[in-house]
Amino acid sequence: MSADAGSSSIEDIATIGFQIIAAAKEKPGGINNDDLMAALPDVKPEQRVQALNKLLQEDVLEILKKGQTLIYRLKDPGKKSTAPKDIDNEEKIIYAIIEEGGNKGIWIRDIRVKSNLIMTQLNKVLKQLENKKLIKAVKSVNASKKKVYMLYNLEPDRSITGGAWYQDQDFEAEFVDVLNQQCLRFLRMKKEMAKECRDGPLAVQKMAFCSVADVHKFISELGISKISLDEDDLETILKTVVYDGKAESLPTVEGKYLYKAVEAPLPSPGLVQMPCGICPVIKHCSDFGEVTPKLCSYINEWLD
């Protein structure tokens, strides 16, 4: 928007600005130029443009696009935009849409729907904002070909990057296995140390459990990770140890969990793994007669 800066006094523009604010308050969803012309019939177009520009610069109003129509809406005082003052209106619209996406970002298709810009124009605006280092495109681990946009200074959410377990969209299986083994080693060490306690079985049981913070301290001191791991990362690993049947978890009154290694069950003897071990007619089985290993359908299925 542009207008002759000397066409109206500062007082006149301020008065028109208050009138625009009053009109915008009556329509919380936003007002367009037709609404403003109806609400301010005696105001010249250039004066209205000057007042609108001033309110936009002061972050009193935000500009949106509905279809092909520009909409002006009062801003939430507690939600001020971080958009620079020197970007144009289309850039402000796209910046505001991306800003709403936070650190989870927003897909280009959703930006196009909300902005109603054609794809070529949208790509141009996105490129301009990227070149100004106001936004950035980030690949999602959930879909390698899908990019989301977010403000340049934001750290992407774990749901986008995959957290500590992904490097350049690739799952670090070996790294996870190493952490799994080291967490289990620590749990087993704690359990062995607890056995030396002479204060009774309850004390031994209590000492065998450890918190996520204990495990985090142990892993941090080992120095096996090149990246910083927090307690949430290690709780994820501890849960995999539980799922593997090598540890158990105990909820606490604070809503957290304690973890303890469990004894690995003895492998089943071969006899119970083959059909003969659980066969209901094994007493009648012999080399002769109707029930024989040679004619047994169960053992044939097992061998197959």
PDB file of C-alpha atoms in Angstrom:
ATOM      1  CA  MET A   1       0.000   0.000   0.000  1.00  0.00           C
ATOM      2  CA  SER A   2       1.211   3.565  -0.699  1.00  0.00           C
ATOM      3  CA  ALA A   3      -0.140   7.066  -0.262  1.00  0.00           C
ATOM      4  CA  ASP A   4       1.044  10.642  -0.233  1.00  0.00           C
ATOM      5  CA  ALA A   5       2.474  11.023   3.266  1.00  0.00           C
ATOM      6  CA  GLY A   6       1.798  14.784   3.278  1.00  0.00           C
ATOM      7  CA  SER A   7      -1.859  14.565   2.265  1.00  0.00           C
ATOM      8  CA  SER A   8      -3.173  14.433   5.852  1.00  0.00           C
ATOM      9  CA  SER A   9      -2.032  15.620   9.262  1.00  0.00           C
ATOM     10  CA  ILE A  10      -0.799  13.193  11.887  1.00  0.00           C
ATOM     11  CA  GLU A  11      -3.847  14.035  14.013  1.00  0.00           C
ATOM     12  CA  ASP A  12      -6.221  13.213  11.163  1.00  0.00           C
ATOM     13  CA  ILE A  13      -4.551   9.872  10.507  1.00  0.00           C
ATOM     14  CA  ALA A  14      -4.635   9.014  14.226  1.00  0.00           C
ATOM     15  CA  THR A  15      -8.360   9.834  14.371  1.00  0.00           C
ATOM     16  CA  ILE A  16      -9.068   7.685  11.318  1.00  0.00           C
ATOM     17  CA  GLY A  17      -7.005   4.926  12.919  1.00  0.00           C
ATOM     18  CA  PHE A  18      -9.254   4.966  16.000  1.00  0.00           C
ATOM     19  CA  GLN A  19     -12.299   4.764  13.724  1.00  0.00           C
ATOM     20  CA  ILE A  20     -10.817   1.748  11.918  1.00  0.00           C
ATOM     21  CA  ILE A  21     -10.112   0.055  15.269  1.00  0.00           C
ATOM     22  CA  ALA A  22     -13.720   0.685  16.356  1.00  0.00           C
ATOM     23  CA  ALA A  23     -15.003  -0.840  13.102  1.00  0.00           C
ATOM     24  CA  ALA A  24     -12.679  -3.847  13.476  1.00  0.00           C
ATOM     25  CA  LYS A  25     -13.923  -4.468  17.030  1.00  0.00           C
ATOM     26  CA  GLU A  26     -17.456  -4.876  15.693  1.00  0.00           C
ATOM     27  CA  LYS A  27     -16.231  -7.625  13.344  1.00  0.00           C
ATOM     28  CA  PRO A  28     -13.724  -9.833  15.222  1.00  0.00           C
ATOM     29  CA  GLY A  29     -13.383 -12.065  12.170  1.00  0.00           C
ATOM     30  CA  GLY A  30     -11.922  -9.177  10.176  1.00  0.00           C
ATOM     31  CA  ILE A  31     -13.026  -6.344   7.896  1.00  0.00           C
ATOM     32  CA  ASN A  32     -12.322  -5.686   4.224  1.00  0.00           C
ATOM     33  CA  ASN A  33     -12.106  -2.459   2.225  1.00  0.00           C
ATOM     34  CA  ASP A  34     -15.848  -2.483   1.495  1.00  0.00           C
ATOM     35  CA  ASP A  35     -16.562  -2.667   5.233  1.00  0.00           C
ATOM     36  CA  LEU A  36     -14.198   0.248   5.859  1.00  0.00           C
ATOM     37  CA  MET A  37     -15.766   2.352   3.105  1.00  0.00           C
ATOM     38  CA  ALA A  38     -19.191   1.759   4.652  1.00  0.00           C
ATOM     39  CA  ALA A  39     -17.976   2.486   8.193  1.00  0.00           C
ATOM     40  CA  LEU A  40     -15.954   5.576   7.197  1.00  0.00           C
ATOM     41  CA  PRO A  41     -17.889   7.121   4.281  1.00  0.00           C
ATOM     42  CA  ASP A  42     -16.364  10.592   4.680  1.00  0.00           C
ATOM     43  CA  VAL A  43     -12.747   9.397   4.722  1.00  0.00           C
ATOM     44  CA  LYS A  44     -10.749   9.705   1.511  1.00  0.00           C
ATOM     45  CA  PRO A  45      -9.160   6.492   0.153  1.00  0.00           C
ATOM     46  CA  GLU A  46      -5.622   7.844   0.547  1.00  0.00           C
ATOM     47  CA  GLN A  47      -6.317   8.762   4.191  1.00  0.00           C
ATOM     48  CA  ARG A  48      -7.712   5.297   4.848  1.00  0.00           C
ATOM     49  CA  VAL A  49      -4.606   3.726   3.285  1.00  0.00           C
ATOM     50  CA  GLN A  50      -2.308   5.877   5.436  1.00  0.00           C
ATOM     51  CA  ALA A  51      -4.188   4.963   8.606  1.00  0.00           C
ATOM     52  CA  LEU A  52      -4.199   1.244   7.718  1.00  0.00           C
ATOM     53  CA  ASN A  53      -0.471   1.264   7.003  1.00  0.00           C
ATOM     54  CA  LYS A  54       0.217   2.940  10.344  1.00  0.00           C
ATOM     55  CA  LEU A  55      -1.890   0.383  12.244  1.00  0.00           C
ATOM     56  CA  LEU A  56      -0.150  -2.476  10.415  1.00  0.00           C
ATOM     57  CA  GLN A  57       3.282  -1.037  11.217  1.00  0.00           C
ATOM     58  CA  GLU A  58       2.333  -0.668  14.885  1.00  0.00           C
ATOM     59  CA  ASP A  59       1.126  -4.313  15.008  1.00  0.00           C
ATOM     60  CA  VAL A  60      -2.392  -3.217  15.937  1.00  0.00           C
ATOM     61  CA  LEU A  61      -3.858  -4.935  12.874  1.00  0.00           C
ATOM     62  CA  GLU A  62      -2.867  -8.051  10.984  1.00  0.00           C
ATOM     63  CA  ILE A  63      -3.519  -8.598   7.311  1.00  0.00           C
ATOM     64  CA  LEU A  64      -4.996 -11.859   6.013  1.00  0.00           C
ATOM     65  CA  LYS A  65      -6.282 -13.094   2.701  1.00  0.00           C
ATOM     66  CA  LYS A  66      -9.721 -14.619   2.210  1.00  0.00           C
ATOM     67  CA  GLY A  67     -10.167 -15.727  -1.370  1.00  0.00           C
ATOM     68  CA  GLN A  68      -8.966 -12.747  -3.390  1.00  0.00           C
ATOM     69  CA  THR A  69      -9.934 -10.254  -0.671  1.00  0.00           C
ATOM     70  CA  LEU A  70      -7.612  -8.675   1.880  1.00  0.00           C
ATOM     71  CA  ILE A  71      -8.932  -8.829   5.437  1.00  0.00           C
ATOM     72  CA  TYR A  72      -7.802  -6.624   8.319  1.00  0.00           C
ATOM     73  CA  ARG A  73      -8.182  -8.026  11.821  1.00  0.00           C
ATOM     74  CA  LEU A  74      -7.316  -6.731  15.274  1.00  0.00           C
ATOM     75  CA  LYS A  75      -4.337  -8.522  16.736  1.00  0.00           C
ATOM     76  CA  ASP A  76      -4.436 -10.325  20.042  1.00  0.00           C
ATOM     77  CA  PRO A  77      -2.347  -8.065  22.356  1.00  0.00           C
ATOM     78  CA  GLY A  78      -0.681 -11.137  23.837  1.00  0.00           C
ATOM     79  CA  LYS A  79       0.219 -12.527  20.407  1.00  0.00           C
ATOM     80  CA  LYS A  80       2.446 -10.027  18.664  1.00  0.00           C
ATOM     81  CA  SER A  81       3.972 -11.086  15.371  1.00  0.00           C
ATOM     82  CA  THR A  82       7.733 -11.198  14.998  1.00  0.00           C
ATOM     83  CA  ALA A  83       7.498 -10.243  11.320  1.00  0.00           C
ATOM     84  CA  PRO A  84       9.928  -7.483  10.281  1.00  0.00           C
ATOM     85  CA  LYS A  85       8.378  -4.137   9.362  1.00  0.00           C
ATOM     86  CA  ASP A  86      10.089  -3.922   5.961  1.00  0.00           C
ATOM     87  CA  ILE A  87       8.476  -6.954   4.248  1.00  0.00           C
ATOM     88  CA  ASP A  88       5.568  -6.539   1.839  1.00  0.00           C
ATOM     89  CA  ASN A  89       1.963  -7.563   2.470  1.00  0.00           C
ATOM     90  CA  GLU A  90       2.155 -10.953   0.718  1.00  0.00           C
ATOM     91  CA  GLU A  91       5.274 -11.812   2.702  1.00  0.00           C
ATOM     92  CA  LYS A  92       3.514 -10.752   5.914  1.00  0.00           C
ATOM     93  CA  ILE A  93       0.568 -13.024   5.136  1.00  0.00           C
ATOM     94  CA  ILE A  94       2.807 -16.047   4.459  1.00  0.00           C
ATOM     95  CA  TYR A  95       5.037 -15.237   7.446  1.00  0.00           C
ATOM     96  CA  ALA A  96       1.990 -15.080   9.758  1.00  0.00           C
ATOM     97  CA  ILE A  97       0.670 -18.434   8.474  1.00  0.00           C
ATOM     98  CA  ILE A  98       4.060 -20.097   9.000  1.00  0.00           C
ATOM     99  CA  GLU A  99       4.422 -18.469  12.419  1.00  0.00           C
ATOM    100  CA  GLU A 100       1.161 -20.108  13.521  1.00  0.00           C
ATOM    101  CA  GLY A 101       2.646 -23.518  12.657  1.00  0.00           C
ATOM    102  CA  GLY A 102       5.220 -23.161  15.442  1.00  0.00           C
ATOM    103  CA  ASN A 103       8.093 -25.644  15.633  1.00  0.00           C
ATOM    104  CA  LYS A 104       6.015 -28.418  14.055  1.00  0.00           C
ATOM    105  CA  GLY A 105       5.942 -26.429  10.832  1.00  0.00           C
ATOM    106  CA  ILE A 106       3.307 -26.255   8.139  1.00  0.00           C
ATOM    107  CA  TRP A 107       3.096 -28.048   4.808  1.00  0.00           C
ATOM    108  CA  ILE A 108       3.175 -25.989   1.610  1.00  0.00           C
ATOM    109  CA  ARG A 109      -0.264 -27.259   0.584  1.00  0.00           C
ATOM    110  CA  ASP A 110      -1.763 -25.895   3.809  1.00  0.00           C
ATOM    111  CA  ILE A 111       0.002 -22.565   3.266  1.00  0.00           C
ATOM    112  CA  ARG A 112      -1.477 -22.375  -0.237  1.00  0.00           C
ATOM    113  CA  VAL A 113      -4.996 -23.124   1.042  1.00  0.00           C
ATOM    114  CA  LYS A 114      -4.757 -20.517   3.806  1.00  0.00           C
ATOM    115  CA  SER A 115      -3.144 -17.823   1.656  1.00  0.00           C
ATOM    116  CA  ASN A 116      -5.094 -18.574  -1.540  1.00  0.00           C
ATOM    117  CA  LEU A 117      -1.996 -17.748  -3.583  1.00  0.00           C
ATOM    118  CA  ILE A 118      -1.276 -19.593  -6.813  1.00  0.00           C
ATOM    119  CA  MET A 119       1.624 -22.033  -6.553  1.00  0.00           C
ATOM    120  CA  THR A 120       4.091 -20.013  -8.630  1.00  0.00           C
ATOM    121  CA  GLN A 121       3.481 -16.868  -6.578  1.00  0.00           C
ATOM    122  CA  LEU A 122       3.635 -18.805  -3.300  1.00  0.00           C
ATOM    123  CA  ASN A 123       6.958 -20.406  -4.242  1.00  0.00           C
ATOM    124  CA  LYS A 124       8.306 -16.962  -5.084  1.00  0.00           C
ATOM    125  CA  VAL A 125       7.271 -15.518  -1.705  1.00  0.00           C
ATOM    126  CA  LEU A 126       8.642 -18.538   0.170  1.00  0.00           C
ATOM    127  CA  LYS A 127      11.968 -18.176  -1.646  1.00  0.00           C
ATOM    128  CA  GLN A 128      12.111 -14.479  -0.751  1.00  0.00           C
ATOM    129  CA  LEU A 129      11.490 -15.232   2.927  1.00  0.00           C
ATOM    130  CA  GLU A 130      14.092 -18.028   2.867  1.00  0.00           C
ATOM    131  CA  ASN A 131      16.676 -15.723   1.286  1.00  0.00           C
ATOM    132  CA  LYS A 132      15.996 -13.167   4.029  1.00  0.00           C
ATOM    133  CA  LYS A 133      16.546 -15.964   6.601  1.00  0.00           C
ATOM    134  CA  LEU A 134      13.085 -15.420   8.056  1.00  0.00           C
ATOM    135  CA  ILE A 135      11.836 -18.983   7.410  1.00  0.00           C
ATOM    136  CA  LYS A 136      13.357 -22.374   6.613  1.00  0.00           C
ATOM    137  CA  ALA A 137      12.233 -25.639   5.032  1.00  0.00           C
ATOM    138  CA  VAL A 138      12.707 -28.818   7.076  1.00  0.00           C
ATOM    139  CA  LYS A 139      12.313 -32.417   5.891  1.00  0.00           C
ATOM    140  CA  SER A 140      10.079 -34.631   8.012  1.00  0.00           C
ATOM    141  CA  VAL A 141      11.267 -38.110   9.046  1.00  0.00           C
ATOM    142  CA  ASN A 142       7.694 -39.332   8.553  1.00  0.00           C
ATOM    143  CA  ALA A 143       7.834 -38.473   4.849  1.00  0.00           C
ATOM    144  CA  SER A 144      11.258 -37.809   3.343  1.00  0.00           C
ATOM    145  CA  LYS A 145       9.807 -35.994   0.329  1.00  0.00           C
ATOM    146  CA  LYS A 146       7.570 -33.792   2.458  1.00  0.00           C
ATOM    147  CA  LYS A 147       8.961 -30.431   3.577  1.00  0.00           C
ATOM    148  CA  VAL A 148       7.428 -28.255   6.240  1.00  0.00           C
ATOM    149  CA  TYR A 149       8.129 -24.566   6.756  1.00  0.00           C
ATOM    150  CA  MET A 150       8.794 -22.836  10.062  1.00  0.00           C
ATOM    151  CA  LEU A 151      10.406 -19.645  11.321  1.00  0.00           C
ATOM    152  CA  TYR A 152      14.170 -19.592  10.811  1.00  0.00           C
ATOM    153  CA  ASN A 153      15.112 -19.349  14.501  1.00  0.00           C
ATOM    154  CA  LEU A 154      12.969 -22.298  15.686  1.00  0.00           C
ATOM    155  CA  GLU A 155      14.306 -25.733  16.625  1.00  0.00           C
ATOM    156  CA  PRO A 156      12.136 -28.365  14.867  1.00  0.00           C
ATOM    157  CA  ASP A 157       9.915 -30.552  17.031  1.00  0.00           C
ATOM    158  CA  ARG A 158      10.977 -34.176  17.659  1.00  0.00           C
ATOM    159  CA  SER A 159       8.017 -35.377  15.609  1.00  0.00           C
ATOM    160  CA  ILE A 160       9.675 -33.722  12.593  1.00  0.00           C
ATOM    161  CA  THR A 161      13.339 -34.609  13.147  1.00  0.00           C
ATOM    162  CA  GLY A 162      12.853 -37.941  14.924  1.00  0.00           C
ATOM    163  CA  GLY A 163      14.880 -36.655  17.872  1.00  0.00           C
ATOM    164  CA  ALA A 164      18.166 -38.226  18.882  1.00  0.00           C
ATOM    165  CA  TRP A 165      17.481 -41.458  17.008  1.00  0.00           C
ATOM    166  CA  TYR A 166      17.684 -39.971  13.505  1.00  0.00           C
ATOM    167  CA  GLN A 167      20.582 -38.525  11.552  1.00  0.00           C
ATOM    168  CA  ASP A 168      19.752 -36.928   8.187  1.00  0.00           C
ATOM    169  CA  GLN A 169      16.367 -38.718   8.190  1.00  0.00           C
ATOM    170  CA  ASP A 170      18.065 -42.126   8.748  1.00  0.00           C
ATOM    171  CA  PHE A 171      17.261 -44.187  11.850  1.00  0.00           C
ATOM    172  CA  GLU A 172      20.399 -44.828  13.919  1.00  0.00           C
ATOM    173  CA  ALA A 173      19.716 -48.490  14.767  1.00  0.00           C
ATOM    174  CA  GLU A 174      23.274 -49.241  15.964  1.00  0.00           C
ATOM    175  CA  PHE A 175      23.279 -46.234  18.286  1.00  0.00           C
ATOM    176  CA  VAL A 176      19.946 -47.311  19.792  1.00  0.00           C
ATOM    177  CA  ASP A 177      21.258 -50.874  20.287  1.00  0.00           C
ATOM    178  CA  VAL A 178      24.348 -49.594  22.112  1.00  0.00           C
ATOM    179  CA  LEU A 179      22.231 -47.448  24.418  1.00  0.00           C
ATOM    180  CA  ASN A 180      19.864 -50.348  25.020  1.00  0.00           C
ATOM    181  CA  GLN A 181      22.777 -52.578  26.080  1.00  0.00           C
ATOM    182  CA  GLN A 182      24.337 -49.920  28.324  1.00  0.00           C
ATOM    183  CA  CYS A 183      21.037 -49.113  30.046  1.00  0.00           C
ATOM    184  CA  LEU A 184      20.480 -52.813  30.710  1.00  0.00           C
ATOM    185  CA  ARG A 185      24.063 -53.135  32.009  1.00  0.00           C
ATOM    186  CA  PHE A 186      23.430 -50.333  34.494  1.00  0.00           C
ATOM    187  CA  LEU A 187      20.162 -51.905  35.686  1.00  0.00           C
ATOM    188  CA  ARG A 188      21.927 -55.228  36.236  1.00  0.00           C
ATOM    189  CA  MET A 189      24.769 -53.505  38.104  1.00  0.00           C
ATOM    190  CA  LYS A 190      22.241 -51.850  40.410  1.00  0.00           C
ATOM    191  CA  LYS A 191      20.539 -55.183  41.029  1.00  0.00           C
ATOM    192  CA  GLU A 192      23.833 -56.914  41.882  1.00  0.00           C
ATOM    193  CA  MET A 193      24.818 -54.093  44.248  1.00  0.00           C
ATOM    194  CA  ALA A 194      21.420 -54.337  45.958  1.00  0.00           C
ATOM    195  CA  LYS A 195      22.045 -58.012  46.769  1.00  0.00           C
ATOM    196  CA  GLU A 196      24.829 -56.934  49.134  1.00  0.00           C
ATOM    197  CA  CYS A 197      22.326 -55.066  51.306  1.00  0.00           C
ATOM    198  CA  ARG A 198      21.769 -56.719  54.714  1.00  0.00           C
ATOM    199  CA  ASP A 199      18.657 -54.758  55.705  1.00  0.00           C
ATOM    200  CA  GLY A 200      16.136 -57.309  54.540  1.00  0.00           C
ATOM    201  CA  PRO A 201      14.361 -58.246  51.292  1.00  0.00           C
ATOM    202  CA  LEU A 202      12.316 -55.031  51.062  1.00  0.00           C
ATOM    203  CA  ALA A 203      15.469 -52.913  51.220  1.00  0.00           C
ATOM    204  CA  VAL A 204      17.100 -55.098  48.562  1.00  0.00           C
ATOM    205  CA  GLN A 205      14.029 -54.705  46.348  1.00  0.00           C
ATOM    206  CA  LYS A 206      14.051 -50.927  46.786  1.00  0.00           C
ATOM    207  CA  MET A 207      17.773 -50.578  46.074  1.00  0.00           C
ATOM    208  CA  ALA A 208      17.469 -52.613  42.872  1.00  0.00           C
ATOM    209  CA  PHE A 209      15.204 -50.003  41.275  1.00  0.00           C
ATOM    210  CA  CYS A 210      16.683 -46.882  39.715  1.00  0.00           C
ATOM    211  CA  SER A 211      15.253 -43.679  38.290  1.00  0.00           C
ATOM    212  CA  VAL A 212      15.608 -42.306  34.780  1.00  0.00           C
ATOM    213  CA  ALA A 213      17.836 -39.585  36.263  1.00  0.00           C
ATOM    214  CA  ASP A 214      20.211 -42.291  37.578  1.00  0.00           C
ATOM    215  CA  VAL A 215      20.427 -43.876  34.129  1.00  0.00           C
ATOM    216  CA  HIS A 216      20.871 -40.465  32.473  1.00  0.00           C
ATOM    217  CA  LYS A 217      23.808 -39.671  34.777  1.00  0.00           C
ATOM    218  CA  PHE A 218      25.425 -43.042  34.025  1.00  0.00           C
ATOM    219  CA  ILE A 219      25.084 -42.697  30.233  1.00  0.00           C
ATOM    220  CA  SER A 220      26.311 -39.078  30.313  1.00  0.00           C
ATOM    221  CA  GLU A 221      29.422 -40.077  32.264  1.00  0.00           C
ATOM    222  CA  LEU A 222      30.142 -42.910  29.821  1.00  0.00           C
ATOM    223  CA  GLY A 223      30.459 -40.355  27.022  1.00  0.00           C
ATOM    224  CA  ILE A 224      29.206 -42.761  24.355  1.00  0.00           C
ATOM    225  CA  SER A 225      26.884 -40.224  22.713  1.00  0.00           C
ATOM    226  CA  LYS A 226      28.112 -37.389  20.518  1.00  0.00           C
ATOM    227  CA  ILE A 227      24.782 -35.614  20.892  1.00  0.00           C
ATOM    228  CA  SER A 228      23.086 -34.384  24.024  1.00  0.00           C
ATOM    229  CA  LEU A 229      20.523 -36.842  25.373  1.00  0.00           C
ATOM    230  CA  ASP A 230      17.857 -35.818  27.854  1.00  0.00           C
ATOM    231  CA  GLU A 231      15.910 -37.953  30.318  1.00  0.00           C
ATOM    232  CA  ASP A 232      13.013 -38.393  27.876  1.00  0.00           C
ATOM    233  CA  ASP A 233      15.413 -39.925  25.340  1.00  0.00           C
ATOM    234  CA  LEU A 234      16.697 -42.440  27.858  1.00  0.00           C
ATOM    235  CA  GLU A 235      13.231 -43.285  29.144  1.00  0.00           C
ATOM    236  CA  THR A 236      12.385 -44.260  25.566  1.00  0.00           C
ATOM    237  CA  ILE A 237      15.348 -46.661  25.612  1.00  0.00           C
ATOM    238  CA  LEU A 238      14.388 -48.027  29.035  1.00  0.00           C
ATOM    239  CA  LYS A 239      10.908 -48.791  27.743  1.00  0.00           C
ATOM    240  CA  THR A 240      12.417 -50.875  24.942  1.00  0.00           C
ATOM    241  CA  VAL A 241      14.368 -52.834  27.581  1.00  0.00           C
ATOM    242  CA  VAL A 242      11.065 -53.476  29.374  1.00  0.00           C
ATOM    243  CA  TYR A 243       9.385 -54.530  26.108  1.00  0.00           C
ATOM    244  CA  ASP A 244      12.253 -56.977  25.533  1.00  0.00           C
ATOM    245  CA  GLY A 245      11.352 -58.635  28.846  1.00  0.00           C
ATOM    246  CA  LYS A 246      14.728 -57.758  30.398  1.00  0.00           C
ATOM    247  CA  ALA A 247      13.466 -55.155  32.875  1.00  0.00           C
ATOM    248  CA  GLU A 248      10.338 -54.101  34.708  1.00  0.00           C
ATOM    249  CA  SER A 249       8.957 -50.653  35.525  1.00  0.00           C
ATOM    250  CA  LEU A 250       7.278 -49.429  38.698  1.00  0.00           C
ATOM    251  CA  PRO A 251       5.096 -46.275  38.771  1.00  0.00           C
ATOM    252  CA  THR A 252       5.769 -43.735  41.520  1.00  0.00           C
ATOM    253  CA  VAL A 253       3.386 -41.368  43.300  1.00  0.00           C
ATOM    254  CA  GLU A 254       4.927 -38.486  41.310  1.00  0.00           C
ATOM    255  CA  GLY A 255       3.728 -40.047  38.065  1.00  0.00           C
ATOM    256  CA  LYS A 256       7.200 -41.184  37.006  1.00  0.00           C
ATOM    257  CA  TYR A 257       8.675 -44.680  36.682  1.00  0.00           C
ATOM    258  CA  LEU A 258      11.480 -46.631  38.320  1.00  0.00           C
ATOM    259  CA  TYR A 259      13.227 -49.449  36.465  1.00  0.00           C
ATOM    260  CA  LYS A 260      14.802 -52.748  37.533  1.00  0.00           C
ATOM    261  CA  ALA A 261      16.497 -55.583  35.664  1.00  0.00           C
ATOM    262  CA  VAL A 262      14.748 -58.947  35.777  1.00  0.00           C
ATOM    263  CA  GLU A 263      16.213 -62.424  35.568  1.00  0.00           C
ATOM    264  CA  ALA A 264      16.064 -63.886  32.087  1.00  0.00           C
ATOM    265  CA  PRO A 265      13.765 -66.932  32.039  1.00  0.00           C
ATOM    266  CA  LEU A 266      15.413 -70.300  31.414  1.00  0.00           C
ATOM    267  CA  PRO A 267      14.971 -71.541  27.850  1.00  0.00           C
ATOM    268  CA  SER A 268      12.341 -74.224  27.445  1.00  0.00           C
ATOM    269  CA  PRO A 269      13.746 -77.764  27.176  1.00  0.00           C
ATOM    270  CA  GLY A 270      13.580 -79.342  23.769  1.00  0.00           C
ATOM    271  CA  LEU A 271      10.986 -81.891  24.864  1.00  0.00           C
ATOM    272  CA  VAL A 272       8.279 -79.256  25.430  1.00  0.00           C
ATOM    273  CA  GLN A 273       9.112 -77.506  22.176  1.00  0.00           C
ATOM    274  CA  MET A 274       8.256 -80.571  20.116  1.00  0.00           C
ATOM    275  CA  PRO A 275       4.689 -81.908  19.896  1.00  0.00           C
ATOM    276  CA  CYS A 276       5.524 -85.043  21.915  1.00  0.00           C
ATOM    277  CA  GLY A 277       6.075 -82.964  25.070  1.00  0.00           C
ATOM    278  CA  ILE A 278       2.425 -81.878  25.212  1.00  0.00           C
ATOM    279  CA  CYS A 279       0.778 -84.709  23.276  1.00  0.00           C
ATOM    280  CA  PRO A 280      -2.335 -85.996  25.139  1.00  0.00           C
ATOM    281  CA  VAL A 281      -1.914 -89.550  23.744  1.00  0.00           C
ATOM    282  CA  ILE A 282       1.838 -89.932  24.231  1.00  0.00           C
ATOM    283  CA  LYS A 283       1.234 -92.877  26.606  1.00  0.00           C
ATOM    284  CA  HIS A 284      -0.300 -94.825  23.741  1.00  0.00           C
ATOM    285  CA  CYS A 285       2.415 -93.933  21.224  1.00  0.00           C
ATOM    286  CA  SER A 286       4.701 -96.775  20.127  1.00  0.00           C
ATOM    287  CA  ASP A 287       6.384 -98.237  17.071  1.00  0.00           C
ATOM    288  CA  PHE A 288       3.311-100.391  16.416  1.00  0.00           C
ATOM    289  CA  GLY A 289      -0.423 -99.791  16.394  1.00  0.00           C
ATOM    290  CA  GLU A 290      -2.606 -96.836  15.405  1.00  0.00           C
ATOM    291  CA  VAL A 291      -0.593 -94.188  17.321  1.00  0.00           C
ATOM    292  CA  THR A 292       2.984 -94.131  16.033  1.00  0.00           C
ATOM    293  CA  PRO A 293       5.554 -91.388  15.341  1.00  0.00           C
ATOM    294  CA  LYS A 294       5.514 -92.397  11.690  1.00  0.00           C
ATOM    295  CA  LEU A 295       1.772 -91.732  11.349  1.00  0.00           C
ATOM    296  CA  CYS A 296       1.679 -88.659  13.663  1.00  0.00           C
ATOM    297  CA  SER A 297       0.281 -85.604  11.850  1.00  0.00           C
ATOM    298  CA  TYR A 298       1.477 -83.244  14.620  1.00  0.00           C
ATOM    299  CA  ILE A 299       5.120 -84.208  14.339  1.00  0.00           C
ATOM    300  CA  ASN A 300       4.985 -84.019  10.545  1.00  0.00           C
ATOM    301  CA  GLU A 301       3.635 -80.440  10.750  1.00  0.00           C
ATOM    302  CA  TRP A 302       6.333 -79.528  13.283  1.00  0.00           C
ATOM    303  CA  LEU A 303       9.098 -80.949  11.079  1.00  0.00           C
ATOM    304  CA  ASP A 304       7.741 -79.041   8.088  1.00  0.00           C
TER     305      ASP A 304
END
